[in-house]
Every structure is written in structure tokens, then in C-alpha cells.
Short mmCIF file of C-alpha atoms in Angstrom, two decimals:
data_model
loop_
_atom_site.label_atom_id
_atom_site.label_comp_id
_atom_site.label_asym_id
_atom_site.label_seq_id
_atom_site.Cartn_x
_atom_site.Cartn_y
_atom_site.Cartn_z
CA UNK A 279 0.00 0.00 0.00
CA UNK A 280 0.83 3.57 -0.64
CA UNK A 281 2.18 5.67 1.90
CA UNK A 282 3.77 9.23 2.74
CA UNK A 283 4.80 10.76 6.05
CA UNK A 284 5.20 14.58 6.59
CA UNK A 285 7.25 14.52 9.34
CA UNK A 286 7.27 17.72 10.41
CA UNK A 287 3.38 19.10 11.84
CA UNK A 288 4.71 22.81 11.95
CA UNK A 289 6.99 25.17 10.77
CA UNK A 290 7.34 28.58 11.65
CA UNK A 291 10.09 31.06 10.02
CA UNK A 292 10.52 34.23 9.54
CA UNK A 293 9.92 36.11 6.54
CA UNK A 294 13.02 36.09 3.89
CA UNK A 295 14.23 32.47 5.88
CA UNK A 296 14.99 29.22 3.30
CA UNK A 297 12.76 26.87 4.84
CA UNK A 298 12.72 22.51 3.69
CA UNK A 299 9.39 20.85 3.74
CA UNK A 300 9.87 16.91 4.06
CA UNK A 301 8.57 13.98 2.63
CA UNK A 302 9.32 10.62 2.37
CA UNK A 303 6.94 7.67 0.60
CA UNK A 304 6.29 4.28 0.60
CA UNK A 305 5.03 2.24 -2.69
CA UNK A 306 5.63 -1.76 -4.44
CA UNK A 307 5.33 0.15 -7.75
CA UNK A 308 7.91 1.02 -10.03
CA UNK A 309 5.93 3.84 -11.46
CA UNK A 310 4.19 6.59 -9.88
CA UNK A 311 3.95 10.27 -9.05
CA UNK A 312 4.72 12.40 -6.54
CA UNK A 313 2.89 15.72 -6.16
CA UNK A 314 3.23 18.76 -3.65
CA UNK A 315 0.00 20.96 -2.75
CA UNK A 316 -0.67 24.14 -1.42
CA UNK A 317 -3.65 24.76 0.75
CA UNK A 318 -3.90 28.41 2.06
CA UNK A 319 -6.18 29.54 4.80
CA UNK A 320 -9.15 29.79 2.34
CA UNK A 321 -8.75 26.42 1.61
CA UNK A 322 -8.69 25.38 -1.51
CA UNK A 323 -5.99 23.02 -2.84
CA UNK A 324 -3.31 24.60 -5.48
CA UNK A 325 -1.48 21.97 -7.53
CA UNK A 326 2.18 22.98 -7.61
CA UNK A 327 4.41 20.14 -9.08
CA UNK A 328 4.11 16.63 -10.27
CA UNK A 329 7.54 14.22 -10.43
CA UNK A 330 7.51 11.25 -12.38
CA UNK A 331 9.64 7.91 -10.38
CA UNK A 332 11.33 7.82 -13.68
CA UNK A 333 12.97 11.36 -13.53
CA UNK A 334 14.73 12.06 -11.05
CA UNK A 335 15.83 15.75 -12.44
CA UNK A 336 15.39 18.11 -9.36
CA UNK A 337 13.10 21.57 -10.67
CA UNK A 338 13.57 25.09 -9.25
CA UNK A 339 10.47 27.43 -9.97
CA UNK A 340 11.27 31.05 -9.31
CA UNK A 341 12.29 30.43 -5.18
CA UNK A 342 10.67 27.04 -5.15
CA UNK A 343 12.30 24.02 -5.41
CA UNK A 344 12.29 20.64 -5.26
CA UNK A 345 14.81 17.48 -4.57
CA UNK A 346 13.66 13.92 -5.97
CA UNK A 347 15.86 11.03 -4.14
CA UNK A 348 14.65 8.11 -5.07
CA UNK A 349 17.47 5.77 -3.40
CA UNK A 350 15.99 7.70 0.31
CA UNK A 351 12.32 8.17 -0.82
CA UNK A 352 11.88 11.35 -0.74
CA UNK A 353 10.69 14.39 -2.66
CA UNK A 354 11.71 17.52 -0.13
CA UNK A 355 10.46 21.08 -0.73
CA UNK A 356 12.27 24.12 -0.47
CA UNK A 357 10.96 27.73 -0.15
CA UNK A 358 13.94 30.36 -0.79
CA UNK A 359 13.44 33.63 0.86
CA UNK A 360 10.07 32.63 2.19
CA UNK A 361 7.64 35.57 2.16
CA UNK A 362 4.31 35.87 4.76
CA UNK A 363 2.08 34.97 1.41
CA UNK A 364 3.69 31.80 1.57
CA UNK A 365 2.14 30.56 4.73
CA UNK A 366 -0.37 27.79 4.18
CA UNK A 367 -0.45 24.13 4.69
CA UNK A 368 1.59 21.78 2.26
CA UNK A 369 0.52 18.54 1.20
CA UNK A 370 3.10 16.08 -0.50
CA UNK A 371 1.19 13.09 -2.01
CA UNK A 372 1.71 9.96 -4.03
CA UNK A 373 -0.58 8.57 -6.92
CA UNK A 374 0.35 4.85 -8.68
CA UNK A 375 -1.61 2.96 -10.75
CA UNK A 376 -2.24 -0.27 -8.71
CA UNK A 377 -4.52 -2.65 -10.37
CA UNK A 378 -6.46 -0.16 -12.37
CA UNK A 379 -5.27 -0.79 -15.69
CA UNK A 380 -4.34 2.83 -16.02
CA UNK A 381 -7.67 4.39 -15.46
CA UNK A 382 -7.21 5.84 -11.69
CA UNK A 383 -4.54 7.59 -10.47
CA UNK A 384 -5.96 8.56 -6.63
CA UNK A 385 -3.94 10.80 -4.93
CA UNK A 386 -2.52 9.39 -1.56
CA UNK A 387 -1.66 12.28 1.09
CA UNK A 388 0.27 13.02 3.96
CA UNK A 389 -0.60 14.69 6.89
CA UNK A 390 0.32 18.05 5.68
CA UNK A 391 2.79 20.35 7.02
CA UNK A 392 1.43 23.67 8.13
CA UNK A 393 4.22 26.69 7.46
CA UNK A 394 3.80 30.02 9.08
CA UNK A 395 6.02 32.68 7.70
CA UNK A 396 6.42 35.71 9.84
CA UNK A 397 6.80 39.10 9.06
CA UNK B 232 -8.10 29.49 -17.46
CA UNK B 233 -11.00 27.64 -16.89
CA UNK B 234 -11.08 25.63 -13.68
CA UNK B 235 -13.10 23.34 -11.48
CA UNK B 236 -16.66 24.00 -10.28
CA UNK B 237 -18.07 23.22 -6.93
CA UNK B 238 -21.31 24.07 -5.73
CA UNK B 239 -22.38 24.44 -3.49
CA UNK B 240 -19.75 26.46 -1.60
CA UNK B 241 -20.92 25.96 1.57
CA UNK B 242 -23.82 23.82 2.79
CA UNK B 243 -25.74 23.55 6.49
CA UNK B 244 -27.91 20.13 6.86
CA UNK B 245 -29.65 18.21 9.52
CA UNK B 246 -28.69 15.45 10.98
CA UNK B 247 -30.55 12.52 8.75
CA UNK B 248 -30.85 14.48 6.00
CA UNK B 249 -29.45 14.49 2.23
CA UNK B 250 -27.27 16.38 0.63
CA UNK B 251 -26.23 16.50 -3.30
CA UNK B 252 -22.65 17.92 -4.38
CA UNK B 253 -22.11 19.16 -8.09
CA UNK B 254 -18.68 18.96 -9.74
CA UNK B 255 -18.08 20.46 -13.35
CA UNK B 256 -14.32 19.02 -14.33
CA UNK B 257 -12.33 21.02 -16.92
CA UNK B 258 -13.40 21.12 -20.14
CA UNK B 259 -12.32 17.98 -22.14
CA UNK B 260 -11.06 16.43 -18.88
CA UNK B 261 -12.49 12.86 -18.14
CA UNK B 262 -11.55 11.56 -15.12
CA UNK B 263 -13.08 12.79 -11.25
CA UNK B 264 -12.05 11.93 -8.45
CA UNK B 265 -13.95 12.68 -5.07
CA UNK B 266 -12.19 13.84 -1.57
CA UNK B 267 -12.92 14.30 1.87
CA UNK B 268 -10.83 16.31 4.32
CA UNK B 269 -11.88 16.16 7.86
CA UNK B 270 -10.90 19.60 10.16
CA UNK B 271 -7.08 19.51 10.60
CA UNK B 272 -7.01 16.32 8.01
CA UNK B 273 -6.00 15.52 4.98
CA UNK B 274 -7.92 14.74 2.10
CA UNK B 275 -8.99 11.12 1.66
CA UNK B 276 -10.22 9.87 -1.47
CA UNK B 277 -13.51 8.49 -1.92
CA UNK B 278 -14.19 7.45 -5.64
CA UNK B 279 -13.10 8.11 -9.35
CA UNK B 280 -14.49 8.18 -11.83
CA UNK B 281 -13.14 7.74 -15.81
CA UNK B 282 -15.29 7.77 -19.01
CA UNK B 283 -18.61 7.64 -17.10
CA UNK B 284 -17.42 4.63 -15.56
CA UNK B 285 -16.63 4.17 -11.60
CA UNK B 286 -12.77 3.33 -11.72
CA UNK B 287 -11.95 3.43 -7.91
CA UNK B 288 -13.77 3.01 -4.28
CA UNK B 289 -11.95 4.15 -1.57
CA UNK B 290 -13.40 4.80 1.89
CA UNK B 291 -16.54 5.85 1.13
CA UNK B 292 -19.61 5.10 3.39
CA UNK B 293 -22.44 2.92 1.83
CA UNK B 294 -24.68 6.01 2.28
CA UNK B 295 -23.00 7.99 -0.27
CA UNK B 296 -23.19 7.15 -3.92
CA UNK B 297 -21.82 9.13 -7.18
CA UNK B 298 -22.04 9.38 -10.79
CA UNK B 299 -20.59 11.09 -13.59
CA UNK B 300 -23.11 12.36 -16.77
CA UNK B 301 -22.42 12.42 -19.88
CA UNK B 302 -21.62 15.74 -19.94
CA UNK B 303 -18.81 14.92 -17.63
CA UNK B 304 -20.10 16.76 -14.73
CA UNK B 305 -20.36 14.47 -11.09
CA UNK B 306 -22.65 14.60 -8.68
CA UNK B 307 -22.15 13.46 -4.71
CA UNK B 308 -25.32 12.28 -3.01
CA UNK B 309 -25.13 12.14 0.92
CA UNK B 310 -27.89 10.38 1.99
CA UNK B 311 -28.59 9.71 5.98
CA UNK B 312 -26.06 12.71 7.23
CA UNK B 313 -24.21 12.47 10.19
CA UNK B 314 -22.17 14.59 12.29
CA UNK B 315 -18.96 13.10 11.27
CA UNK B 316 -19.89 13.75 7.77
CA UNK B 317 -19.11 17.97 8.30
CA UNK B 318 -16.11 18.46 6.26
CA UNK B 319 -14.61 19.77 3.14
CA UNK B 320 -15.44 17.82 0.00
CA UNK B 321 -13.11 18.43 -3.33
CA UNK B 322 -13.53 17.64 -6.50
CA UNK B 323 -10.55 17.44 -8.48
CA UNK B 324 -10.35 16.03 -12.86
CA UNK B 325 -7.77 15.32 -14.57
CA UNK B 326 -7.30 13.89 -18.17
CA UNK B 327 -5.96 10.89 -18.08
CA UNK B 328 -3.93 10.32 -21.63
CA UNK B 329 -3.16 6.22 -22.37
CA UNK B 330 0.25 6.37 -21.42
CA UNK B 331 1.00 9.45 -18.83
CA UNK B 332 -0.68 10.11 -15.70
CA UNK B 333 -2.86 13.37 -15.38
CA UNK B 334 -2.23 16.17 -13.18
CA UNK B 335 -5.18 16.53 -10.61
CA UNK B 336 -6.57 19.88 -10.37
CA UNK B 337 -9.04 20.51 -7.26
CA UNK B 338 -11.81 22.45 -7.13
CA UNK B 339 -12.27 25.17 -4.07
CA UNK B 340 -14.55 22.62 -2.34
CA UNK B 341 -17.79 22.69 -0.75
CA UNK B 342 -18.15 22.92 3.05
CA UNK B 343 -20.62 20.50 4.45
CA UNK B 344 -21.87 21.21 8.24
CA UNK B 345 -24.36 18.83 9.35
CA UNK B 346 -26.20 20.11 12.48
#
């Protein structure tokens, strides 16, 4: 079965601090996804990256970015200069294939790590 | 860019009462997937669903059911309400090509509070 653990409940920084969002997974398949969401205080859930097992190419988005390790399981976040807008709760989650045939992809999550950036 | 609809936004129920959520995916997206995210939770998946056609259960409660039209669009029917049933419902779609996966994109959610 699918798993991923967000270690870390809280994290408070303050504004302009690099702060690292963890995540580490547990899956039997050889293929699947890993995803990171944002979910601010109004609560709706922003898609902000999807990584493929197969590429293990870390990504930097303006001060996002992220670091893939497959031989530790993990798919780490990192906010550069982290700004007050940035406080929300992050969601890393994992999506395989199973026994589906390749017509559902549900999205497993973890706990969520909730980030408060202070001015 | 056009995104997913929810709606209702919010929604206030009785105990023992029902309860219908609408989801309208992105256009020319055909897979949805239903979630449920408890306060302080995260989301759980409930069911899927990909060319019309249920493609995944997950911990949903025999009271519930869903379909998806032909038009795409889902609908969520909460039958029997209970207090533990007050939470955040998503929809998210996706298009789900034959060989990659599809991003899910979620929709702001409806709030359910069952009194």
C-alpha cells in the first residue's frame, strides 16, 4: 500500500528564511507520481508540481524548489526567501496505478505540514 | 483558465438528511475523483471516476453514492447525514492520456456542516 509521512506538523520562520518541507513515501510500484499541494487559509488546494519515479531531475520554480531522491524516498520542498504569502499548509502526495489498468490515479496524502512565515 | 466548479460552496444540513454535491471538471477532462478532508485532516479519497465509468472506491460510506453524466459533470449524493460527515469535500479532474498520468486539479470545495 501507498504511503507518505510529513514529518514535520509545523513550521514557523521568519519572513526572507529558506525553509525545507519533508517527505518521504512508501510504494511496491515502479511507477508513480509524486505531487506537492498548497492549501492556504481559504482552503482550496493549489497543484504545484508533479515528479515522475522515472525522472529524477530536481526543478527550481522562481524560489521554489524541489529534490527527488529516489534511493531515500523522498521528494523535499524548499521555499527560498520565504515571504508571509507563503504561509499555508503543504501537502506532498503519491498517486500509482495499482490494479487499475491505467484508469485511476488517486492521490494518496500526507498529513500536511502547516508553514507560518512571519513578518 | 478555466477551472473546477463546486457548488455548493458551503452547505448547512440536519442530521438525517441528504445532501447532493455538483462537480463540473475542466473542459475535455475525463476523469473525477472525489475527496474528503476532515478539520485539521488531509484529504482522503472516496471514488473516481473515468469515461462515465466508476474506476476506484476508496473509503466511502455505503450512504453515499456518485455518478458522472455524460456531460462529464459528477454529482455526490449524501444520503442519511451524520455529524462526522461535516467536512470539506473536493472535487478534483484530470485527463488521463493512455500512457501518462494526469495532473489533478481541485476544485475550491464545498463545506458541508451537518447540524
Amino acid at each position: 500500500a501507498q504511503k507518505v509521512t510529513q514529518a514535520q506538523t509545523e513550521i514557523s520562520v521568519v519572513e526572507k528564511e529558506d525553509v525545507t518541507l519533508d517527505c518521504v513515501y512508501e510504494t511496491r510500484d515502479t511507477t508513480y507520481y509524486l505531487f506537492w499541494y498548497k492549501q492556504p487559509p481559504s482552503g482550496e488546494l493549489v497543484f504545484l508540481i508533479r515528479r515522475n519515479s522515472f525522472d529524477e531531475q530536481n526543478e527550481i520554480s522562481g524560489r521554489y524548489s524541489w529534490n527527488f531522491q529516489k534511493s531515500t524516498s523522498s521528494f523535499n520542498f524548499t521555499i527560498t526567501a520565504s515571504q508571509v504569502v507563503d504561509s499555508a499548509v503543504y501537502f506532498c502526495a503519491l498517486s500509482e496505478a495499482g490494479d487499475s489498468g491505467g484508469s485511476n490515479y488517486k492521490l494518496t496524502f500526507g498529513k500536511g505540514t502547516l508553514l507560518t512565515v512571519n513578518p | 483558465a478555466a477551472g473546477v466548479i463546486q457548488s455548493p460552496r458551503h452547505l448547512i444540513k440536519e442530521k438525517r438528511e441528504t445532501a447532493t454535491l455538483k462537480c463540473y471538471p475542466i473542459p475535455r477532462h475525463d476523469t473525477v475523483y472525489w475527496y474528503q478532508q476532515g478539520p485539521g485532516q488531509d484529504p482522503q479519497f472516496l471514488i473516481s471516476f473515468y469515461e462515465k465509468m466508476q474506476s476506484d472506491k476508496g473509503s466511502i460510506p455505503d450512504r453515499f453514492s456518485a455518478q458522472q453524466f455524460s456531460d462529464y459533470h459528477s454529482e455526490l449524493n449524501m444520503s442519511s447525514l451524520e455529524l462526522g460527515d461535516s467536512a470539506l469535500y473536493f472535487c478534483a479532474s484530470s485527463l488521463v492520456p493512455v500512457i501518462a498520468l494526469g495532473t489533478q486539479y481541485f476544485g475550491p470545495g464545498t463545506r458541508l456542516l451537518v447540524l
